[in-house]
Amino acid sequence: MKGFDAGLVVPEGLAAHGRGEAFDYLIGERTTKLAEAAIKAAAAMLLSAKSPVISVNGNVAALVPDEIVELSKVTGAKLEVNLFHGSGTRGMKVANWLQKHGAGEVLGVDEKFSKKIPEIQSNRRKVDSRGIAAADVVFVPLEDGDRTEALKKLKKKVIAVDLNPMSRTALAADITIVDNIVRTMPRLVETARKLSLSRENIPGVIKGFDNKANLRESLKTILKGSKNLSSAR
Ligand code: PTJ
């Protein structure tokens, strides 16, 4: 709510948050072993990228600003503001908010470097020519389906965080962390920090991760959660 009052989050962001919470109850409001495996693979993929970018929307900025900034420092990923319900004013608010939390340069707010992804109809088509447009790996927490699919068409590797393992984003991403972003981010920062000290392990971690299998098992966990809830009545 604070993020909404501060003008970072749009009303649609509150609805998206509620959708996420519903899945979180079914998962048991905990980070599963499956999510931990996805977090490790995500850390490895970010560390092995040539030009990684972290895409930040209103919800992400409001929920985990410190961790997002820290992750960009640990992995060398650039930060880019990218809004679905876009306005220049909110974009600047998000960028300033990140800088208040320790970020250096934040991309996505200077029209001079604005480029369009033709496959996307929404405001998310606007990307920064120095950031997402040139990236090989893009981290897109709490994303809508269209852009993830478009980024895949552009041959980029995509890492998502989404409590709904059936969303189009979850299904299209290369690595999907089915967990609450609030729990994921501190773990992701810590894991990236540790992996950065043993880089020889990175290729094996990426190779050993199977996103489809991870999603299938995450869905089973949710279905089990819903059965437990209905039998508790
Ligand atoms: O700030 P903007 O304008 O860029 O808008 C951001 C939102 C989130 C409103 C926009 O990207 C949107 O509408 O997203 P969707 O299509 O609702 O997708 C968000 C996904 O994130 C849904 O599948 C939710 O279940 C999931 N989700 C919501 N809250 C969390 C979450 N996943 C992990 N952690 C959460 N806290």
PDB file of C-alpha atoms and ligand atoms in Angstrom:
ATOM      1  CA  MET A   1       0.000   0.000   0.000  1.00  0.00           C
ATOM      2  CA  LYS A   2       2.886   2.391   0.787  1.00  0.00           C
ATOM      3  CA  GLY A   3       4.180   1.903  -2.771  1.00  0.00           C
ATOM      4  CA  PHE A   4       0.735   2.764  -4.113  1.00  0.00           C
ATOM      5  CA  ASP A   5       0.486   5.899  -1.955  1.00  0.00           C
ATOM      6  CA  ALA A   6       3.979   6.942  -3.094  1.00  0.00           C
ATOM      7  CA  GLY A   7       2.867   6.705  -6.737  1.00  0.00           C
ATOM      8  CA  LEU A   8       5.169   3.791  -7.612  1.00  0.00           C
ATOM      9  CA  VAL A   9       2.422   1.179  -7.984  1.00  0.00           C
ATOM     10  CA  VAL A  10      -0.705   1.450 -10.167  1.00  0.00           C
ATOM     11  CA  PRO A  11      -4.149   0.116  -9.063  1.00  0.00           C
ATOM     12  CA  GLU A  12      -3.619  -2.843 -11.451  1.00  0.00           C
ATOM     13  CA  GLY A  13      -0.456  -3.589  -9.453  1.00  0.00           C
ATOM     14  CA  LEU A  14      -2.553  -4.097  -6.312  1.00  0.00           C
ATOM     15  CA  ALA A  15      -4.748  -6.575  -8.196  1.00  0.00           C
ATOM     16  CA  ALA A  16      -1.640  -8.394  -9.487  1.00  0.00           C
ATOM     17  CA  HIS A  17      -0.332  -8.552  -5.915  1.00  0.00           C
ATOM     18  CA  GLY A  18      -3.610 -10.149  -4.770  1.00  0.00           C
ATOM     19  CA  ARG A  19      -3.371 -12.755  -7.533  1.00  0.00           C
ATOM     20  CA  GLY A  20       0.137 -13.547  -6.377  1.00  0.00           C
ATOM     21  CA  GLU A  21      -0.969 -13.862  -2.740  1.00  0.00           C
ATOM     22  CA  ALA A  22      -3.620 -16.425  -3.679  1.00  0.00           C
ATOM     23  CA  PHE A  23      -0.935 -18.681  -5.169  1.00  0.00           C
ATOM     24  CA  ASP A  24       1.361 -18.008  -2.232  1.00  0.00           C
ATOM     25  CA  TYR A  25      -1.204 -19.419   0.239  1.00  0.00           C
ATOM     26  CA  LEU A  26      -1.381 -22.608  -1.831  1.00  0.00           C
ATOM     27  CA  ILE A  27       2.395 -22.927  -1.913  1.00  0.00           C
ATOM     28  CA  GLY A  28       2.418 -22.570   1.867  1.00  0.00           C
ATOM     29  CA  GLU A  29       4.044 -19.100   1.944  1.00  0.00           C
ATOM     30  CA  ARG A  30       7.519 -20.624   1.861  1.00  0.00           C
ATOM     31  CA  THR A  31      10.368 -20.932  -0.601  1.00  0.00           C
ATOM     32  CA  THR A  32      10.229 -24.498  -1.878  1.00  0.00           C
ATOM     33  CA  LYS A  33      13.244 -26.630  -2.799  1.00  0.00           C
ATOM     34  CA  LEU A  34      12.097 -26.213  -6.406  1.00  0.00           C
ATOM     35  CA  ALA A  35      12.263 -22.446  -6.104  1.00  0.00           C
ATOM     36  CA  GLU A  36      15.693 -22.726  -4.486  1.00  0.00           C
ATOM     37  CA  ALA A  37      16.944 -24.694  -7.507  1.00  0.00           C
ATOM     38  CA  ALA A  38      15.526 -22.043  -9.857  1.00  0.00           C
ATOM     39  CA  ILE A  39      17.136 -19.269  -7.794  1.00  0.00           C
ATOM     40  CA  LYS A  40      20.533 -20.957  -8.104  1.00  0.00           C
ATOM     41  CA  ALA A  41      20.112 -21.369 -11.869  1.00  0.00           C
ATOM     42  CA  ALA A  42      19.014 -17.726 -12.163  1.00  0.00           C
ATOM     43  CA  ALA A  43      22.066 -16.521 -10.240  1.00  0.00           C
ATOM     44  CA  ALA A  44      24.296 -18.623 -12.507  1.00  0.00           C
ATOM     45  CA  MET A  45      22.655 -17.310 -15.681  1.00  0.00           C
ATOM     46  CA  LEU A  46      22.968 -13.667 -14.577  1.00  0.00           C
ATOM     47  CA  LEU A  47      26.630 -14.160 -13.657  1.00  0.00           C
ATOM     48  CA  SER A  48      27.445 -15.847 -16.963  1.00  0.00           C
ATOM     49  CA  ALA A  49      25.721 -13.186 -19.104  1.00  0.00           C
ATOM     50  CA  LYS A  50      27.635 -10.668 -21.229  1.00  0.00           C
ATOM     51  CA  SER A  51      25.040  -7.882 -20.908  1.00  0.00           C
ATOM     52  CA  PRO A  52      22.501  -8.753 -18.217  1.00  0.00           C
ATOM     53  CA  VAL A  53      19.637  -6.364 -17.439  1.00  0.00           C
ATOM     54  CA  ILE A  54      17.188  -6.266 -14.535  1.00  0.00           C
ATOM     55  CA  SER A  55      13.813  -4.920 -15.648  1.00  0.00           C
ATOM     56  CA  VAL A  56      12.005  -3.037 -12.876  1.00  0.00           C
ATOM     57  CA  ASN A  57       8.277  -2.264 -12.713  1.00  0.00           C
ATOM     58  CA  GLY A  58       6.263  -0.439 -10.051  1.00  0.00           C
ATOM     59  CA  ASN A  59       5.499  -3.489  -7.898  1.00  0.00           C
ATOM     60  CA  VAL A  60       9.101  -4.696  -7.872  1.00  0.00           C
ATOM     61  CA  ALA A  61      10.429  -1.238  -7.001  1.00  0.00           C
ATOM     62  CA  ALA A  62       7.984  -0.936  -4.110  1.00  0.00           C
ATOM     63  CA  LEU A  63       8.555  -4.428  -2.691  1.00  0.00           C
ATOM     64  CA  VAL A  64      12.303  -5.062  -2.973  1.00  0.00           C
ATOM     65  CA  PRO A  65      14.263  -1.904  -3.887  1.00  0.00           C
ATOM     66  CA  ASP A  66      17.355  -2.657  -1.764  1.00  0.00           C
ATOM     67  CA  GLU A  67      17.687  -6.214  -3.033  1.00  0.00           C
ATOM     68  CA  ILE A  68      17.207  -5.226  -6.685  1.00  0.00           C
ATOM     69  CA  VAL A  69      20.002  -2.668  -6.385  1.00  0.00           C
ATOM     70  CA  GLU A  70      22.210  -5.175  -4.562  1.00  0.00           C
ATOM     71  CA  LEU A  71      21.620  -7.835  -7.225  1.00  0.00           C
ATOM     72  CA  SER A  72      22.673  -5.405  -9.942  1.00  0.00           C
ATOM     73  CA  LYS A  73      25.902  -4.716  -8.036  1.00  0.00           C
ATOM     74  CA  VAL A  74      26.707  -8.384  -7.384  1.00  0.00           C
ATOM     75  CA  THR A  75      26.009  -9.548 -10.954  1.00  0.00           C
ATOM     76  CA  GLY A  76      26.983  -6.413 -12.896  1.00  0.00           C
ATOM     77  CA  ALA A  77      23.464  -6.254 -14.397  1.00  0.00           C
ATOM     78  CA  LYS A  78      22.113  -2.883 -15.522  1.00  0.00           C
ATOM     79  CA  LEU A  79      18.869  -1.588 -14.038  1.00  0.00           C
ATOM     80  CA  GLU A  80      16.112  -0.533 -16.432  1.00  0.00           C
ATOM     81  CA  VAL A  81      12.676   0.840 -15.580  1.00  0.00           C
ATOM     82  CA  ASN A  82      10.037  -0.764 -17.788  1.00  0.00           C
ATOM     83  CA  LEU A  83       6.371  -0.121 -17.052  1.00  0.00           C
ATOM     84  CA  PHE A  84       3.284  -1.827 -18.398  1.00  0.00           C
ATOM     85  CA  HIS A  85       0.932   0.999 -17.425  1.00  0.00           C
ATOM     86  CA  GLY A  86       3.484   3.550 -18.400  1.00  0.00           C
ATOM     87  CA  SER A  87       3.870   7.225 -17.804  1.00  0.00           C
ATOM     88  CA  GLY A  88       7.065   9.248 -17.899  1.00  0.00           C
ATOM     89  CA  THR A  89       6.332  10.675 -14.465  1.00  0.00           C
ATOM     90  CA  ARG A  90       6.016   7.256 -12.794  1.00  0.00           C
ATOM     91  CA  GLY A  91       9.097   6.031 -14.651  1.00  0.00           C
ATOM     92  CA  MET A  92      11.096   8.892 -13.129  1.00  0.00           C
ATOM     93  CA  LYS A  93       9.602   8.174  -9.700  1.00  0.00           C
ATOM     94  CA  VAL A  94      10.714   4.529  -9.930  1.00  0.00           C
ATOM     95  CA  ALA A  95      14.213   5.544 -11.124  1.00  0.00           C
ATOM     96  CA  ASN A  96      14.600   8.111  -8.323  1.00  0.00           C
ATOM     97  CA  TRP A  97      13.350   5.556  -5.787  1.00  0.00           C
ATOM     98  CA  LEU A  98      15.981   3.052  -6.901  1.00  0.00           C
ATOM     99  CA  GLN A  99      18.666   5.726  -6.692  1.00  0.00           C
ATOM    100  CA  LYS A 100      17.509   6.600  -3.198  1.00  0.00           C
ATOM    101  CA  HIS A 101      18.190   2.926  -2.439  1.00  0.00           C
ATOM    102  CA  GLY A 102      21.741   3.046  -3.759  1.00  0.00           C
ATOM    103  CA  ALA A 103      21.424   2.538  -7.530  1.00  0.00           C
ATOM    104  CA  GLY A 104      23.828   4.255  -9.906  1.00  0.00           C
ATOM    105  CA  GLU A 105      22.548   4.829 -13.419  1.00  0.00           C
ATOM    106  CA  VAL A 106      18.990   3.670 -14.093  1.00  0.00           C
ATOM    107  CA  LEU A 107      18.056   3.118 -17.746  1.00  0.00           C
ATOM    108  CA  GLY A 108      14.652   3.351 -19.381  1.00  0.00           C
ATOM    109  CA  VAL A 109      13.827   6.941 -18.539  1.00  0.00           C
ATOM    110  CA  ASP A 110      15.773   8.904 -21.152  1.00  0.00           C
ATOM    111  CA  GLU A 111      13.758   9.273 -24.376  1.00  0.00           C
ATOM    112  CA  LYS A 112      17.006   9.788 -26.293  1.00  0.00           C
ATOM    113  CA  PHE A 113      17.800   6.077 -25.903  1.00  0.00           C
ATOM    114  CA  SER A 114      14.248   4.790 -26.313  1.00  0.00           C
ATOM    115  CA  LYS A 115      13.742   1.932 -28.796  1.00  0.00           C
ATOM    116  CA  LYS A 116      10.591  -0.038 -29.631  1.00  0.00           C
ATOM    117  CA  ILE A 117      10.092  -3.826 -29.720  1.00  0.00           C
ATOM    118  CA  PRO A 118       7.651  -4.159 -32.661  1.00  0.00           C
ATOM    119  CA  GLU A 119       6.185  -7.472 -31.414  1.00  0.00           C
ATOM    120  CA  ILE A 120       4.680  -5.769 -28.336  1.00  0.00           C
ATOM    121  CA  GLN A 121       1.505  -3.667 -28.392  1.00  0.00           C
ATOM    122  CA  SER A 122       1.633  -2.334 -24.823  1.00  0.00           C
ATOM    123  CA  ASN A 123       3.766   0.400 -23.358  1.00  0.00           C
ATOM    124  CA  ARG A 124       6.325  -2.272 -22.473  1.00  0.00           C
ATOM    125  CA  ARG A 125       7.485  -2.147 -26.114  1.00  0.00           C
ATOM    126  CA  LYS A 126       9.636   0.847 -25.149  1.00  0.00           C
ATOM    127  CA  VAL A 127      13.092  -0.354 -24.135  1.00  0.00           C
ATOM    128  CA  ASP A 128      16.460   1.307 -23.689  1.00  0.00           C
ATOM    129  CA  SER A 129      18.939   0.861 -26.553  1.00  0.00           C
ATOM    130  CA  ARG A 130      21.750   0.554 -23.971  1.00  0.00           C
ATOM    131  CA  GLY A 131      19.777  -1.899 -21.812  1.00  0.00           C
ATOM    132  CA  ILE A 132      17.130  -4.477 -22.702  1.00  0.00           C
ATOM    133  CA  ALA A 133      17.552  -3.885 -26.467  1.00  0.00           C
ATOM    134  CA  ALA A 134      21.206  -4.961 -26.265  1.00  0.00           C
ATOM    135  CA  ALA A 135      20.905  -7.534 -23.460  1.00  0.00           C
ATOM    136  CA  ASP A 136      21.553 -11.270 -23.755  1.00  0.00           C
ATOM    137  CA  VAL A 137      19.877 -12.076 -20.404  1.00  0.00           C
ATOM    138  CA  VAL A 138      16.887 -10.174 -18.995  1.00  0.00           C
ATOM    139  CA  PHE A 139      15.543 -10.631 -15.479  1.00  0.00           C
ATOM    140  CA  VAL A 140      11.817  -9.802 -15.529  1.00  0.00           C
ATOM    141  CA  PRO A 141      10.204 -10.253 -12.122  1.00  0.00           C
ATOM    142  CA  LEU A 142       6.355 -10.023 -12.082  1.00  0.00           C
ATOM    143  CA  GLU A 143       6.022  -9.737 -15.819  1.00  0.00           C
ATOM    144  CA  ASP A 144       3.107  -9.897 -18.256  1.00  0.00           C
ATOM    145  CA  GLY A 145       3.127 -12.654 -20.865  1.00  0.00           C
ATOM    146  CA  ASP A 146       3.446 -10.589 -24.048  1.00  0.00           C
ATOM    147  CA  ARG A 147       6.829  -9.161 -23.323  1.00  0.00           C
ATOM    148  CA  THR A 148       8.389 -12.397 -22.136  1.00  0.00           C
ATOM    149  CA  GLU A 149       7.298 -14.054 -25.373  1.00  0.00           C
ATOM    150  CA  ALA A 150       8.607 -11.109 -27.410  1.00  0.00           C
ATOM    151  CA  LEU A 151      11.970 -11.184 -25.600  1.00  0.00           C
ATOM    152  CA  LYS A 152      12.216 -14.894 -26.381  1.00  0.00           C
ATOM    153  CA  LYS A 153      11.507 -14.174 -30.067  1.00  0.00           C
ATOM    154  CA  LEU A 154      14.432 -11.752 -29.933  1.00  0.00           C
ATOM    155  CA  LYS A 155      16.569 -14.714 -28.757  1.00  0.00           C
ATOM    156  CA  LYS A 156      17.192 -13.343 -25.290  1.00  0.00           C
ATOM    157  CA  LYS A 157      17.402 -15.544 -22.225  1.00  0.00           C
ATOM    158  CA  VAL A 158      14.635 -14.636 -19.792  1.00  0.00           C
ATOM    159  CA  ILE A 159      14.486 -15.185 -16.029  1.00  0.00           C
ATOM    160  CA  ALA A 160      11.110 -14.629 -14.350  1.00  0.00           C
ATOM    161  CA  VAL A 161       9.715 -14.598 -10.823  1.00  0.00           C
ATOM    162  CA  ASP A 162       6.049 -15.570 -10.818  1.00  0.00           C
ATOM    163  CA  LEU A 163       3.954 -17.275  -8.155  1.00  0.00           C
ATOM    164  CA  ASN A 164       1.682 -18.583 -10.917  1.00  0.00           C
ATOM    165  CA  PRO A 165       3.492 -21.491 -12.638  1.00  0.00           C
ATOM    166  CA  MET A 166       0.818 -21.513 -15.369  1.00  0.00           C
ATOM    167  CA  SER A 167       1.180 -17.890 -16.482  1.00  0.00           C
ATOM    168  CA  ARG A 168       2.410 -17.213 -20.026  1.00  0.00           C
ATOM    169  CA  THR A 169       5.504 -15.608 -18.552  1.00  0.00           C
ATOM    170  CA  ALA A 170       6.240 -18.653 -16.388  1.00  0.00           C
ATOM    171  CA  LEU A 171       5.869 -20.955 -19.382  1.00  0.00           C
ATOM    172  CA  ALA A 172       7.883 -18.830 -21.823  1.00  0.00           C
ATOM    173  CA  ALA A 173      10.840 -17.988 -19.565  1.00  0.00           C
ATOM    174  CA  ASP A 174      14.079 -19.992 -19.563  1.00  0.00           C
ATOM    175  CA  ILE A 175      14.143 -19.939 -15.771  1.00  0.00           C
ATOM    176  CA  THR A 176      11.006 -19.338 -13.697  1.00  0.00           C
ATOM    177  CA  ILE A 177      11.278 -18.861  -9.947  1.00  0.00           C
ATOM    178  CA  VAL A 178       7.877 -19.840  -8.518  1.00  0.00           C
ATOM    179  CA  ASP A 179       8.095 -17.925  -5.269  1.00  0.00           C
ATOM    180  CA  ASN A 180       7.170 -14.612  -3.677  1.00  0.00           C
ATOM    181  CA  ILE A 181       9.595 -11.952  -4.857  1.00  0.00           C
ATOM    182  CA  VAL A 182       9.956 -10.755  -1.280  1.00  0.00           C
ATOM    183  CA  ARG A 183      11.422 -14.120  -0.248  1.00  0.00           C
ATOM    184  CA  THR A 184      13.280 -14.710  -3.518  1.00  0.00           C
ATOM    185  CA  MET A 185      15.350 -11.549  -3.738  1.00  0.00           C
ATOM    186  CA  PRO A 186      17.491 -11.849  -0.571  1.00  0.00           C
ATOM    187  CA  ARG A 187      18.190 -15.486  -1.484  1.00  0.00           C
ATOM    188  CA  LEU A 188      19.037 -14.609  -5.071  1.00  0.00           C
ATOM    189  CA  VAL A 189      21.511 -11.927  -3.953  1.00  0.00           C
ATOM    190  CA  GLU A 190      23.161 -14.283  -1.485  1.00  0.00           C
ATOM    191  CA  THR A 191      23.341 -17.147  -3.976  1.00  0.00           C
ATOM    192  CA  ALA A 192      24.836 -14.899  -6.664  1.00  0.00           C
ATOM    193  CA  ARG A 193      27.401 -13.636  -4.171  1.00  0.00           C
ATOM    194  CA  LYS A 194      28.441 -17.191  -3.282  1.00  0.00           C
ATOM    195  CA  LEU A 195      28.483 -18.412  -6.906  1.00  0.00           C
ATOM    196  CA  SER A 196      30.578 -15.446  -7.976  1.00  0.00           C
ATOM    197  CA  LEU A 197      33.325 -16.857  -5.741  1.00  0.00           C
ATOM    198  CA  SER A 198      33.218 -20.273  -7.444  1.00  0.00           C
ATOM    199  CA  ARG A 199      32.586 -19.413 -11.090  1.00  0.00           C
ATOM    200  CA  GLU A 200      33.774 -22.806 -12.281  1.00  0.00           C
ATOM    201  CA  ASN A 201      30.449 -24.237 -11.004  1.00  0.00           C
ATOM    202  CA  ILE A 202      28.283 -21.879 -13.103  1.00  0.00           C
ATOM    203  CA  PRO A 203      28.004 -23.891 -16.383  1.00  0.00           C
ATOM    204  CA  GLY A 204      27.032 -27.076 -14.499  1.00  0.00           C
ATOM    205  CA  VAL A 205      24.317 -25.267 -12.524  1.00  0.00           C
ATOM    206  CA  ILE A 206      22.734 -23.875 -15.713  1.00  0.00           C
ATOM    207  CA  LYS A 207      22.988 -27.182 -17.569  1.00  0.00           C
ATOM    208  CA  GLY A 208      21.466 -29.133 -14.694  1.00  0.00           C
ATOM    209  CA  PHE A 209      18.306 -26.993 -14.529  1.00  0.00           C
ATOM    210  CA  ASP A 210      15.117 -28.069 -16.338  1.00  0.00           C
ATOM    211  CA  ASN A 211      12.490 -25.303 -16.271  1.00  0.00           C
ATOM    212  CA  LYS A 212       9.592 -27.372 -17.604  1.00  0.00           C
ATOM    213  CA  ALA A 213      10.160 -30.097 -15.005  1.00  0.00           C
ATOM    214  CA  ASN A 214      10.505 -27.470 -12.262  1.00  0.00           C
ATOM    215  CA  LEU A 215       7.195 -25.856 -13.311  1.00  0.00           C
ATOM    216  CA  ARG A 216       5.413 -29.214 -13.441  1.00  0.00           C
ATOM    217  CA  GLU A 217       6.553 -30.039  -9.900  1.00  0.00           C
ATOM    218  CA  SER A 218       5.680 -26.526  -8.648  1.00  0.00           C
ATOM    219  CA  LEU A 219       2.167 -26.948 -10.010  1.00  0.00           C
ATOM    220  CA  LYS A 220       1.893 -30.276  -8.193  1.00  0.00           C
ATOM    221  CA  THR A 221       2.878 -28.514  -4.943  1.00  0.00           C
ATOM    222  CA  ILE A 222       0.100 -25.970  -5.501  1.00  0.00           C
ATOM    223  CA  LEU A 223      -2.488 -28.651  -6.295  1.00  0.00           C
ATOM    224  CA  LYS A 224      -1.449 -30.510  -3.151  1.00  0.00           C
ATOM    225  CA  GLY A 225      -1.865 -27.258  -1.193  1.00  0.00           C
ATOM    226  CA  SER A 226      -5.386 -26.775  -2.554  1.00  0.00           C
ATOM    227  CA  LYS A 227      -6.315 -30.385  -1.641  1.00  0.00           C
ATOM    228  CA  ASN A 228      -4.999 -29.875   1.891  1.00  0.00           C
ATOM    229  CA  LEU A 229      -7.080 -26.707   2.232  1.00  0.00           C
ATOM    230  CA  SER A 230     -10.276 -28.376   0.985  1.00  0.00           C
ATOM    231  CA  SER A 231      -9.819 -31.423   3.249  1.00  0.00           C
ATOM    232  CA  ALA A 232      -9.304 -29.091   6.249  1.00  0.00           C
ATOM    233  CA  ARG A 233     -12.929 -27.917   5.948  1.00  0.00           C
TER     234      ARG A 233
HETATM  235  O1  PTJ B   1       4.230  -1.152 -12.782  1.00  0.00           O
HETATM  236  P1  PTJ B   1       3.685  -1.671 -14.078  1.00  0.00           P
HETATM  237  O2  PTJ B   1       2.864  -0.637 -14.816  1.00  0.00           O
HETATM  238  O3  PTJ B   1       4.754  -2.205 -14.975  1.00  0.00           O
HETATM  239  O4  PTJ B   1       2.674  -2.890 -13.770  1.00  0.00           O
HETATM  240  C1  PTJ B   1       3.128  -4.015 -13.056  1.00  0.00           C
HETATM  241  C2  PTJ B   1       2.061  -5.143 -13.051  1.00  0.00           C
HETATM  242  C3  PTJ B   1       2.510  -6.194 -12.030  1.00  0.00           C
HETATM  243  C4  PTJ B   1       0.722  -4.536 -12.643  1.00  0.00           C
HETATM  244  C5  PTJ B   1       1.978  -5.743 -14.470  1.00  0.00           C
HETATM  245  O5  PTJ B   1       3.215  -6.240 -14.857  1.00  0.00           O
HETATM  246  C6  PTJ B   1       0.922  -6.806 -14.557  1.00  0.00           C
HETATM  247  O6  PTJ B   1      -0.261  -6.560 -14.770  1.00  0.00           O
HETATM  248  O7  PTJ B   1       1.381  -8.049 -14.380  1.00  0.00           O
HETATM  249  P2  PTJ B   1       0.433  -9.353 -14.415  1.00  0.00           P
HETATM  250  O8  PTJ B   1       0.081  -9.683 -15.825  1.00  0.00           O
HETATM  251  O9  PTJ B   1      -0.668  -9.229 -13.415  1.00  0.00           O
HETATM  252  O10 PTJ B   1       1.445 -10.466 -13.929  1.00  0.00           O
HETATM  253  C7  PTJ B   1       2.023 -10.402 -12.666  1.00  0.00           C
HETATM  254  C8  PTJ B   1       2.298 -11.855 -12.213  1.00  0.00           C
HETATM  255  O11 PTJ B   1       3.073 -11.770 -11.037  1.00  0.00           O
HETATM  256  C9  PTJ B   1       1.044 -12.666 -11.886  1.00  0.00           C
HETATM  257  O12 PTJ B   1       1.140 -13.960 -12.460  1.00  0.00           O
HETATM  258  C10 PTJ B   1       1.046 -12.772 -10.345  1.00  0.00           C
HETATM  259  O13 PTJ B   1       0.556 -14.016  -9.887  1.00  0.00           O
HETATM  260  C11 PTJ B   1       2.524 -12.645 -10.036  1.00  0.00           C
HETATM  261  N1  PTJ B   1       2.802 -12.005  -8.739  1.00  0.00           N
HETATM  262  C12 PTJ B   1       2.134 -10.995  -8.142  1.00  0.00           C
HETATM  263  N2  PTJ B   1       2.708 -10.653  -6.976  1.00  0.00           N
HETATM  264  C13 PTJ B   1       3.802 -11.452  -6.834  1.00  0.00           C
HETATM  265  C14 PTJ B   1       3.864 -12.316  -7.965  1.00  0.00           C
HETATM  266  N3  PTJ B   1       4.860 -13.215  -8.127  1.00  0.00           N
HETATM  267  C15 PTJ B   1       5.814 -13.261  -7.163  1.00  0.00           C
HETATM  268  N4  PTJ B   1       5.806 -12.472  -6.063  1.00  0.00           N
HETATM  269  C16 PTJ B   1       4.828 -11.565  -5.852  1.00  0.00           C
HETATM  270  N5  PTJ B   1       4.845 -10.783  -4.753  1.00  0.00           N
END
